């Protein structure tokens, strides 16, 4: 028995940053919006006991319940894909605010180079810099076109920062709030990088340096530097998240409703338009159809791609022929870095998720790659996020992993260790892609998404180059022992690395090479929009949320225009 | 460096914990300590190394096992965790921090039951890069692993695991770590990693979960636990010492 509900103007699948932004913008324009959220309602009041490393950081309280749904994974097409039975390499969110509740708040704009990477690479290095196996392409939008949307997202979120980086794109406006406190630990990085001839600046942060009211009239508080950001919610309402900004802004219009425990399993399609979505109430397992004039997929990378695949919308990418776009250009990131062991104790347990300083001298195309066998690079950062004792047991090389020597070394070094890490950009490769699994299903009987992914030669070369740069910085900072991260071989889904998964529903200027146009409108169904990091044609050297937020504002404009005028916007 | 650091840590620990470390240092003590902790169910909370006459220990009520059914199994677990995180001059080890009780409680709950993991079949052995592919739950792995520790003690040394000396225990644990022990449904190195990780979790989790007794794990490490804010301290050039706080409430 399926119950068909009253039709609305816009339905979003998921209510995190992208769903919240679409809802706020459309509802302000008078469109009736329903957000379907598979998880529960939650907010600042739920985080008063959040200073609990075990529950939140180790046992993943705020993350997706994999007993209901996961993905399958293999390194290459010859392997049998098997379920990711426990979270590891990346942490998928669930519940109101999505991953925007438990993010760190590091809020970057991708570089102008990122949006035109193919054109700029060919122009500077010739067409054969990378082999044809690397499927880099321009994004169908330039940085300058996207700049107003970046500005919009930063103002909504109240980002704290300073415009001192010579390598990033031009900003129309300064940051809405000043940078965070430059602590002694960050000053150490600042001095070392300056002495090395690099150009440090405060990392743009959504943990606000001061109280702020955004253009929607929503208030965000000042960060207290308590050291519990990533994997946690903020009990102060000081880490910008959807549920303290765009969700209330949408609700205040009277045009927005969130339905919780609503897990969407299909996008309904008739001819060349979509008609709505089918979902399960996760408590009663009742089935509903929510008709809508416009459907916007605003869930995470994995689920956006999966919904298009199970709904048979678009052409699945085939690595043998290179045909098809859905599932293509899945990319991840690589994490070169070095750890320094110091003589003196430091306040490493204090911090905030986006408290840090960075250099971009080795990111994008800021340095010459003529003699290097890779393109792009990494932002290098010293972050003071707040080390916690269960997951932070740093020991110098050759220390045993348990027993008396381990205990002594891990205790001594807990407050004497600093790390410099790079977020290495990852280039898409023809063998890395998303598809549907033929064996495993979720609890709703829908096939799981299948990830085929491995690091490539480009990734490995970039990793070793950047690792050396980070080692030099740590050494310059005065570490008595420097331990560089080992080289990477095969991608391993077990240890946590980064939740910066991208691709699969990529944007572009041409329907033959992309899933959505530059308003994030689907090429095959004009009233369907798909927005998120899945739109990235490759992965950059930064955290993705700033760019995702900009794309969501761009998408909202598209939905509003489409609702008035109809037709393809590209 | 080491001398200065050690002095600081020890001083800090002594100042805040009230533990008479002098009586507890030394390899021979540990065996007796374990016995005292595990054989006296009725006064389990008063185990040496966890007492120190603090208000917490005297006000907490009886303590018992919620997953393990036999004290013999629990004693094996206790000694294994103590080898991983031993008592020393910095402070208590796993037993003194009640890590075995922490693990017992976790195995009885959602952690032990894998309630947030994808446990649907079919099950296949995968590549190491594909991770956990066992149909066993964590609490089943612990039960099997502990039985095998007993068996190894019998076959290698013809005695019980708890009666081995430290080096002998380490030999068996290392065999698990090196994947030399044949387990059913899981590789022994995977079980060992779980055991090691659970030991650290019990040492350093908030004491509301039953480990980290008196927050001594935090004291040793210089982690102040649940502080509301560091906004007034984060610019300090000096290391800031604070008495740790739990998120729990006093009863």
PDB file of N, CA and C in Angstrom, chain A residues 311-349:
ATOM      1  N   UNK A 311      16.852   4.610  -9.958  1.00  0.00           N
ATOM      2  CA  UNK A 311      15.692   5.178 -10.656  1.00  0.00           C
ATOM      3  C   UNK A 311      15.895   5.179 -12.170  1.00  0.00           C
ATOM      4  N   UNK A 312      17.040   4.679 -12.606  1.00  0.00           N
ATOM      5  CA  UNK A 312      17.348   4.562 -14.030  1.00  0.00           C
ATOM      6  C   UNK A 312      17.263   5.916 -14.753  1.00  0.00           C
ATOM      7  N   UNK A 313      17.868   6.915 -14.148  1.00  0.00           N
ATOM      8  CA  UNK A 313      17.894   8.250 -14.749  1.00  0.00           C
ATOM      9  C   UNK A 313      19.341   8.565 -15.135  1.00  0.00           C
ATOM     10  N   UNK A 314      19.565   8.764 -16.435  1.00  0.00           N
ATOM     11  CA  UNK A 314      20.920   9.018 -16.929  1.00  0.00           C
ATOM     12  C   UNK A 314      21.584   7.720 -17.352  1.00  0.00           C
ATOM     13  N   UNK A 315      22.765   7.858 -17.977  1.00  0.00           N
ATOM     14  CA  UNK A 315      23.449   6.667 -18.479  1.00  0.00           C
ATOM     15  C   UNK A 315      24.611   6.295 -17.584  1.00  0.00           C
ATOM     16  N   UNK A 316      24.591   5.070 -17.079  1.00  0.00           N
ATOM     17  CA  UNK A 316      25.656   4.578 -16.206  1.00  0.00           C
ATOM     18  C   UNK A 316      26.996   4.580 -16.948  1.00  0.00           C
ATOM     19  N   UNK A 317      28.024   5.057 -16.290  1.00  0.00           N
ATOM     20  CA  UNK A 317      29.383   5.066 -16.832  1.00  0.00           C
ATOM     21  C   UNK A 317      29.916   3.639 -16.962  1.00  0.00           C
ATOM     22  N   UNK A 318      30.546   3.376 -18.080  1.00  0.00           N
ATOM     23  CA  UNK A 318      31.141   2.058 -18.318  1.00  0.00           C
ATOM     24  C   UNK A 318      32.645   2.244 -18.559  1.00  0.00           C
ATOM     25  N   UNK A 319      33.483   1.753 -17.648  1.00  0.00           N
ATOM     26  CA  UNK A 319      34.928   1.987 -17.798  1.00  0.00           C
ATOM     27  C   UNK A 319      35.531   1.290 -19.018  1.00  0.00           C
ATOM     28  N   UNK A 320      34.861   0.266 -19.536  1.00  0.00           N
ATOM     29  CA  UNK A 320      35.403  -0.426 -20.711  1.00  0.00           C
ATOM     30  C   UNK A 320      35.297   0.436 -21.963  1.00  0.00           C
ATOM     31  N   UNK A 321      34.143   1.084 -22.112  1.00  0.00           N
ATOM     32  CA  UNK A 321      33.922   1.891 -23.315  1.00  0.00           C
ATOM     33  C   UNK A 321      34.162   3.374 -23.078  1.00  0.00           C
ATOM     34  N   UNK A 322      34.139   3.785 -21.813  1.00  0.00           N
ATOM     35  CA  UNK A 322      34.222   5.214 -21.527  1.00  0.00           C
ATOM     36  C   UNK A 322      32.895   5.932 -21.730  1.00  0.00           C
ATOM     37  N   UNK A 323      31.876   5.165 -22.114  1.00  0.00           N
ATOM     38  CA  UNK A 323      30.557   5.778 -22.355  1.00  0.00           C
ATOM     39  C   UNK A 323      29.813   5.951 -21.037  1.00  0.00           C
ATOM     40  N   UNK A 324      28.865   6.896 -21.052  1.00  0.00           N
ATOM     41  CA  UNK A 324      28.036   7.125 -19.873  1.00  0.00           C
ATOM     42  C   UNK A 324      28.703   8.085 -18.913  1.00  0.00           C
ATOM     43  N   UNK A 325      27.917   8.760 -18.115  1.00  0.00           N
ATOM     44  CA  UNK A 325      28.459   9.770 -17.203  1.00  0.00           C
ATOM     45  C   UNK A 325      28.117   9.507 -15.738  1.00  0.00           C
ATOM     46  N   UNK A 326      27.033   8.766 -15.484  1.00  0.00           N
ATOM     47  CA  UNK A 326      26.593   8.576 -14.100  1.00  0.00           C
ATOM     48  C   UNK A 326      27.544   7.616 -13.378  1.00  0.00           C
ATOM     49  N   UNK A 327      28.156   8.097 -12.303  1.00  0.00           N
ATOM     50  CA  UNK A 327      29.132   7.286 -11.571  1.00  0.00           C
ATOM     51  C   UNK A 327      30.564   7.572 -11.960  1.00  0.00           C
ATOM     52  N   UNK A 328      30.742   8.406 -12.985  1.00  0.00           N
ATOM     53  CA  UNK A 328      32.091   8.714 -13.488  1.00  0.00           C
ATOM     54  C   UNK A 328      32.809   9.734 -12.596  1.00  0.00           C
ATOM     55  N   UNK A 329      34.128   9.682 -12.649  1.00  0.00           N
ATOM     56  CA  UNK A 329      34.983  10.673 -11.968  1.00  0.00           C
ATOM     57  C   UNK A 329      34.811  10.696 -10.456  1.00  0.00           C
ATOM     58  N   UNK A 330      34.540   9.528  -9.862  1.00  0.00           N
ATOM     59  CA  UNK A 330      34.616   9.477  -8.402  1.00  0.00           C
ATOM     60  C   UNK A 330      36.061   9.769  -8.005  1.00  0.00           C
ATOM     61  N   UNK A 331      36.250  10.648  -7.049  1.00  0.00           N
ATOM     62  CA  UNK A 331      37.606  10.945  -6.570  1.00  0.00           C
ATOM     63  C   UNK A 331      37.599  11.074  -5.052  1.00  0.00           C
ATOM     64  N   UNK A 332      38.766  10.935  -4.499  1.00  0.00           N
ATOM     65  CA  UNK A 332      38.938  11.018  -3.044  1.00  0.00           C
ATOM     66  C   UNK A 332      40.055  12.024  -2.791  1.00  0.00           C
ATOM     67  N   UNK A 333      40.746  11.911  -1.712  1.00  0.00           N
ATOM     68  CA  UNK A 333      41.903  12.772  -1.490  1.00  0.00           C
ATOM     69  C   UNK A 333      43.037  11.929  -0.945  1.00  0.00           C
ATOM     70  N   UNK A 334      44.228  12.467  -1.009  1.00  0.00           N
ATOM     71  CA  UNK A 334      45.370  11.785  -0.422  1.00  0.00           C
ATOM     72  C   UNK A 334      45.953  12.695   0.642  1.00  0.00           C
ATOM     73  N   UNK A 335      46.498  12.089   1.657  1.00  0.00           N
ATOM     74  CA  UNK A 335      46.837  12.852   2.854  1.00  0.00           C
ATOM     75  C   UNK A 335      48.304  12.728   3.231  1.00  0.00           C
ATOM     76  N   UNK A 336      49.173  13.399   2.481  1.00  0.00           N
ATOM     77  CA  UNK A 336      50.577  13.421   2.882  1.00  0.00           C
ATOM     78  C   UNK A 336      50.721  14.222   4.167  1.00  0.00           C
ATOM     79  N   UNK A 337      51.794  13.997   4.888  1.00  0.00           N
ATOM     80  CA  UNK A 337      51.974  14.766   6.118  1.00  0.00           C
ATOM     81  C   UNK A 337      53.173  14.278   6.896  1.00  0.00           C
ATOM     82  N   UNK A 338      53.475  15.005   7.952  1.00  0.00           N
ATOM     83  CA  UNK A 338      54.587  14.641   8.820  1.00  0.00           C
ATOM     84  C   UNK A 338      54.251  15.031  10.243  1.00  0.00           C
ATOM     85  N   UNK A 339      54.742  14.220  11.165  1.00  0.00           N
ATOM     86  CA  UNK A 339      54.513  14.454  12.581  1.00  0.00           C
ATOM     87  C   UNK A 339      55.823  14.846  13.233  1.00  0.00           C
ATOM     88  N   UNK A 340      55.751  15.830  14.108  1.00  0.00           N
ATOM     89  CA  UNK A 340      56.945  16.245  14.836  1.00  0.00           C
ATOM     90  C   UNK A 340      56.792  15.966  16.318  1.00  0.00           C
ATOM     91  N   UNK A 341      57.860  15.413  16.912  1.00  0.00           N
ATOM     92  CA  UNK A 341      57.881  15.157  18.354  1.00  0.00           C
ATOM     93  C   UNK A 341      58.775  16.212  18.994  1.00  0.00           C
ATOM     94  N   UNK A 342      58.233  16.918  19.965  1.00  0.00           N
ATOM     95  CA  UNK A 342      58.909  18.077  20.542  1.00  0.00           C
ATOM     96  C   UNK A 342      59.319  17.813  21.988  1.00  0.00           C
ATOM     97  N   UNK A 343      60.205  18.659  22.498  1.00  0.00           N
ATOM     98  CA  UNK A 343      60.667  18.541  23.880  1.00  0.00           C
ATOM     99  C   UNK A 343      59.606  18.992  24.869  1.00  0.00           C
ATOM    100  N   UNK A 344      58.961  20.110  24.581  1.00  0.00           N
ATOM    101  CA  UNK A 344      58.128  20.753  25.586  1.00  0.00           C
ATOM    102  C   UNK A 344      56.654  20.388  25.429  1.00  0.00           C
ATOM    103  N   UNK A 345      55.965  20.458  26.555  1.00  0.00           N
ATOM    104  CA  UNK A 345      54.526  20.191  26.521  1.00  0.00           C
ATOM    105  C   UNK A 345      53.779  21.387  25.946  1.00  0.00           C
ATOM    106  N   UNK A 346      52.744  21.090  25.161  1.00  0.00           N
ATOM    107  CA  UNK A 346      51.923  22.152  24.568  1.00  0.00           C
ATOM    108  C   UNK A 346      50.453  21.838  24.820  1.00  0.00           C
ATOM    109  N   UNK A 347      49.622  22.847  24.695  1.00  0.00           N
ATOM    110  CA  UNK A 347      48.197  22.668  25.001  1.00  0.00           C
ATOM    111  C   UNK A 347      47.458  22.065  23.804  1.00  0.00           C
ATOM    112  N   UNK A 348      47.863  20.866  23.455  1.00  0.00           N
ATOM    113  CA  UNK A 348      47.330  20.246  22.244  1.00  0.00           C
ATOM    114  C   UNK A 348      45.861  19.838  22.377  1.00  0.00           C
ATOM    115  N   UNK A 349      45.385  19.737  23.621  1.00  0.00           N
ATOM    116  CA  UNK A 349      43.999  19.314  23.821  1.00  0.00           C
ATOM    117  C   UNK A 349      43.013  20.469  23.655  1.00  0.00           C
TER     118      UNK A 349
END
